[in-house]
Amino acid sequence: MKSKIEKEKYIVDQMILIYCKGNRHTAFTPCEKCRELKKYAHKRLSNCKFGEDKGFCSNCPMHCYKPDMRVKIKEVMKYSGPRMLFKNPAAVIKHIIESLKQYSFLK
């Protein structure tokens, strides 16, 4: 079974690919800028201080992304999030459930 971090890396990969296909000119592999963002996101996920107990980065009290990379990943997620419903509906449903769980624990 894949770890939570590995699952998140897979989802980030999918989102970056959707974004790159929709906003750039590559069809099968991400462009150089998107590959750099993917590499950076993987590094941040691998080094997350919360490990397997981590929540979603958007709910995290500690933002480990550099400001410019944070802007880029937010842009990718804003574009790709709705499109993930067609690419990987199960992941979207799991994300919604996990978001609701995290939100209820924060209150």
PDB file of C-alpha atoms in Angstrom:
ATOM      1  CA  MET A   1       0.000   0.000   0.000  1.00  0.00           C
ATOM      2  CA  LYS A   2       1.263   3.470  -0.873  1.00  0.00           C
ATOM      3  CA  SER A   3       2.052   5.941   1.871  1.00  0.00           C
ATOM      4  CA  LYS A   4       0.019   9.123   2.231  1.00  0.00           C
ATOM      5  CA  ILE A   5       2.982  11.138   0.932  1.00  0.00           C
ATOM      6  CA  GLU A   6       3.288   8.924  -2.161  1.00  0.00           C
ATOM      7  CA  LYS A   7      -0.438   9.307  -2.848  1.00  0.00           C
ATOM      8  CA  GLU A   8      -0.150  13.084  -2.576  1.00  0.00           C
ATOM      9  CA  LYS A   9       2.823  13.081  -4.940  1.00  0.00           C
ATOM     10  CA  TYR A  10       0.740  11.138  -7.462  1.00  0.00           C
ATOM     11  CA  ILE A  11      -2.151  13.626  -7.185  1.00  0.00           C
ATOM     12  CA  VAL A  12       0.220  16.598  -7.568  1.00  0.00           C
ATOM     13  CA  ASP A  13       1.708  14.918 -10.660  1.00  0.00           C
ATOM     14  CA  GLN A  14      -1.759  14.515 -12.168  1.00  0.00           C
ATOM     15  CA  MET A  15      -2.702  18.108 -11.409  1.00  0.00           C
ATOM     16  CA  ILE A  16       0.507  19.504 -12.893  1.00  0.00           C
ATOM     17  CA  LEU A  17       0.031  17.417 -16.057  1.00  0.00           C
ATOM     18  CA  ILE A  18      -3.564  18.658 -16.445  1.00  0.00           C
ATOM     19  CA  TYR A  19      -2.408  22.233 -15.948  1.00  0.00           C
ATOM     20  CA  CYS A  20       0.478  21.919 -18.387  1.00  0.00           C
ATOM     21  CA  LYS A  21      -1.654  20.323 -21.102  1.00  0.00           C
ATOM     22  CA  GLY A  22      -4.309  23.005 -20.707  1.00  0.00           C
ATOM     23  CA  ASN A  23      -2.017  26.025 -20.480  1.00  0.00           C
ATOM     24  CA  ARG A  24       1.097  25.141 -22.334  1.00  0.00           C
ATOM     25  CA  HIS A  25       1.856  23.151 -25.451  1.00  0.00           C
ATOM     26  CA  THR A  26       2.892  19.720 -24.288  1.00  0.00           C
ATOM     27  CA  ALA A  27       0.652  16.704 -24.660  1.00  0.00           C
ATOM     28  CA  PHE A  28       2.295  13.826 -22.805  1.00  0.00           C
ATOM     29  CA  THR A  29       4.965  15.198 -20.500  1.00  0.00           C
ATOM     30  CA  PRO A  30       5.107  18.449 -18.520  1.00  0.00           C
ATOM     31  CA  CYS A  31       7.148  21.362 -19.852  1.00  0.00           C
ATOM     32  CA  GLU A  32      10.351  22.436 -18.098  1.00  0.00           C
ATOM     33  CA  LYS A  33       8.634  24.918 -15.740  1.00  0.00           C
ATOM     34  CA  CYS A  34       6.057  22.339 -14.713  1.00  0.00           C
ATOM     35  CA  ARG A  35       8.756  19.689 -14.214  1.00  0.00           C
ATOM     36  CA  GLU A  36      10.562  22.125 -11.901  1.00  0.00           C
ATOM     37  CA  LEU A  37       7.356  22.713  -9.925  1.00  0.00           C
ATOM     38  CA  LYS A  38       6.766  18.957  -9.703  1.00  0.00           C
ATOM     39  CA  LYS A  39      10.304  18.352  -8.443  1.00  0.00           C
ATOM     40  CA  TYR A  40       9.916  21.136  -5.885  1.00  0.00           C
ATOM     41  CA  ALA A  41       6.515  19.826  -4.688  1.00  0.00           C
ATOM     42  CA  HIS A  42       7.905  16.301  -4.321  1.00  0.00           C
ATOM     43  CA  LYS A  43      10.830  17.623  -2.294  1.00  0.00           C
ATOM     44  CA  ARG A  44       8.502  19.573  -0.003  1.00  0.00           C
ATOM     45  CA  LEU A  45       6.244  16.549   0.480  1.00  0.00           C
ATOM     46  CA  SER A  46       9.203  14.249   1.190  1.00  0.00           C
ATOM     47  CA  ASN A  47      10.520  16.665   3.804  1.00  0.00           C
ATOM     48  CA  CYS A  48       7.197  17.474   5.466  1.00  0.00           C
ATOM     49  CA  LYS A  49       7.696  17.689   9.231  1.00  0.00           C
ATOM     50  CA  PHE A  50       4.282  16.135   9.822  1.00  0.00           C
ATOM     51  CA  GLY A  51       5.044  13.025   7.751  1.00  0.00           C
ATOM     52  CA  GLU A  52       2.159  10.590   7.422  1.00  0.00           C
ATOM     53  CA  ASP A  53       0.086  12.700   9.831  1.00  0.00           C
ATOM     54  CA  LYS A  54       0.118  15.695   7.519  1.00  0.00           C
ATOM     55  CA  GLY A  55      -3.067  17.362   6.452  1.00  0.00           C
ATOM     56  CA  PHE A  56      -3.601  19.405   3.330  1.00  0.00           C
ATOM     57  CA  CYS A  57      -0.995  22.084   2.769  1.00  0.00           C
ATOM     58  CA  SER A  58      -3.735  24.718   2.514  1.00  0.00           C
ATOM     59  CA  ASN A  59      -4.708  23.951   6.147  1.00  0.00           C
ATOM     60  CA  CYS A  60      -1.152  23.732   7.452  1.00  0.00           C
ATOM     61  CA  PRO A  61       0.028  26.260  10.050  1.00  0.00           C
ATOM     62  CA  MET A  62       3.540  26.037   8.574  1.00  0.00           C
ATOM     63  CA  HIS A  63       3.905  26.988   4.917  1.00  0.00           C
ATOM     64  CA  CYS A  64       7.105  25.452   3.607  1.00  0.00           C
ATOM     65  CA  TYR A  65       6.799  26.595  -0.022  1.00  0.00           C
ATOM     66  CA  LYS A  66       8.758  29.650  -1.129  1.00  0.00           C
ATOM     67  CA  PRO A  67       6.305  32.467  -1.956  1.00  0.00           C
ATOM     68  CA  ASP A  68       6.793  32.244  -5.748  1.00  0.00           C
ATOM     69  CA  MET A  69       6.363  28.465  -5.769  1.00  0.00           C
ATOM     70  CA  ARG A  70       3.324  28.752  -3.541  1.00  0.00           C
ATOM     71  CA  VAL A  71       1.716  31.089  -6.074  1.00  0.00           C
ATOM     72  CA  LYS A  72       2.507  28.621  -8.863  1.00  0.00           C
ATOM     73  CA  ILE A  73       1.113  25.558  -7.080  1.00  0.00           C
ATOM     74  CA  LYS A  74      -2.043  27.474  -6.130  1.00  0.00           C
ATOM     75  CA  GLU A  75      -2.514  28.396  -9.796  1.00  0.00           C
ATOM     76  CA  VAL A  76      -2.079  24.751 -10.797  1.00  0.00           C
ATOM     77  CA  MET A  77      -4.556  23.562  -8.171  1.00  0.00           C
ATOM     78  CA  LYS A  78      -7.124  26.224  -9.035  1.00  0.00           C
ATOM     79  CA  TYR A  79      -7.002  25.221 -12.698  1.00  0.00           C
ATOM     80  CA  SER A  80      -6.677  21.458 -12.245  1.00  0.00           C
ATOM     81  CA  GLY A  81      -8.927  20.893  -9.243  1.00  0.00           C
ATOM     82  CA  PRO A  82     -12.246  21.039 -11.109  1.00  0.00           C
ATOM     83  CA  ARG A  83     -10.782  19.071 -14.022  1.00  0.00           C
ATOM     84  CA  MET A  84      -9.662  16.278 -11.686  1.00  0.00           C
ATOM     85  CA  LEU A  85     -13.317  15.325 -11.387  1.00  0.00           C
ATOM     86  CA  PHE A  86     -13.083  13.927 -14.928  1.00  0.00           C
ATOM     87  CA  LYS A  87      -9.519  12.597 -14.646  1.00  0.00           C
ATOM     88  CA  ASN A  88      -9.760  10.920 -11.234  1.00  0.00           C
ATOM     89  CA  PRO A  89     -13.212  11.228  -9.617  1.00  0.00           C
ATOM     90  CA  ALA A  90     -12.340   8.853  -6.763  1.00  0.00           C
ATOM     91  CA  ALA A  91      -9.453  11.108  -5.704  1.00  0.00           C
ATOM     92  CA  VAL A  92     -11.754  14.134  -5.728  1.00  0.00           C
ATOM     93  CA  ILE A  93     -14.312  12.399  -3.535  1.00  0.00           C
ATOM     94  CA  LYS A  94     -11.589  11.274  -1.107  1.00  0.00           C
ATOM     95  CA  HIS A  95     -10.220  14.823  -1.039  1.00  0.00           C
ATOM     96  CA  ILE A  96     -13.647  16.261  -0.189  1.00  0.00           C
ATOM     97  CA  ILE A  97     -14.133  13.730   2.607  1.00  0.00           C
ATOM     98  CA  GLU A  98     -10.665  14.388   4.033  1.00  0.00           C
ATOM     99  CA  SER A  99     -11.213  18.159   3.805  1.00  0.00           C
ATOM    100  CA  LEU A 100     -14.442  17.845   5.757  1.00  0.00           C
ATOM    101  CA  LYS A 101     -12.714  15.719   8.398  1.00  0.00           C
ATOM    102  CA  GLN A 102      -9.845  18.194   8.750  1.00  0.00           C
ATOM    103  CA  TYR A 103     -12.178  21.158   8.856  1.00  0.00           C
ATOM    104  CA  SER A 104     -14.267  19.609  11.613  1.00  0.00           C
ATOM    105  CA  PHE A 105     -11.125  18.940  13.708  1.00  0.00           C
ATOM    106  CA  LEU A 106      -9.968  22.541  13.332  1.00  0.00           C
ATOM    107  CA  LYS A 107     -13.163  23.944  14.876  1.00  0.00           C
TER     108      LYS A 107
END
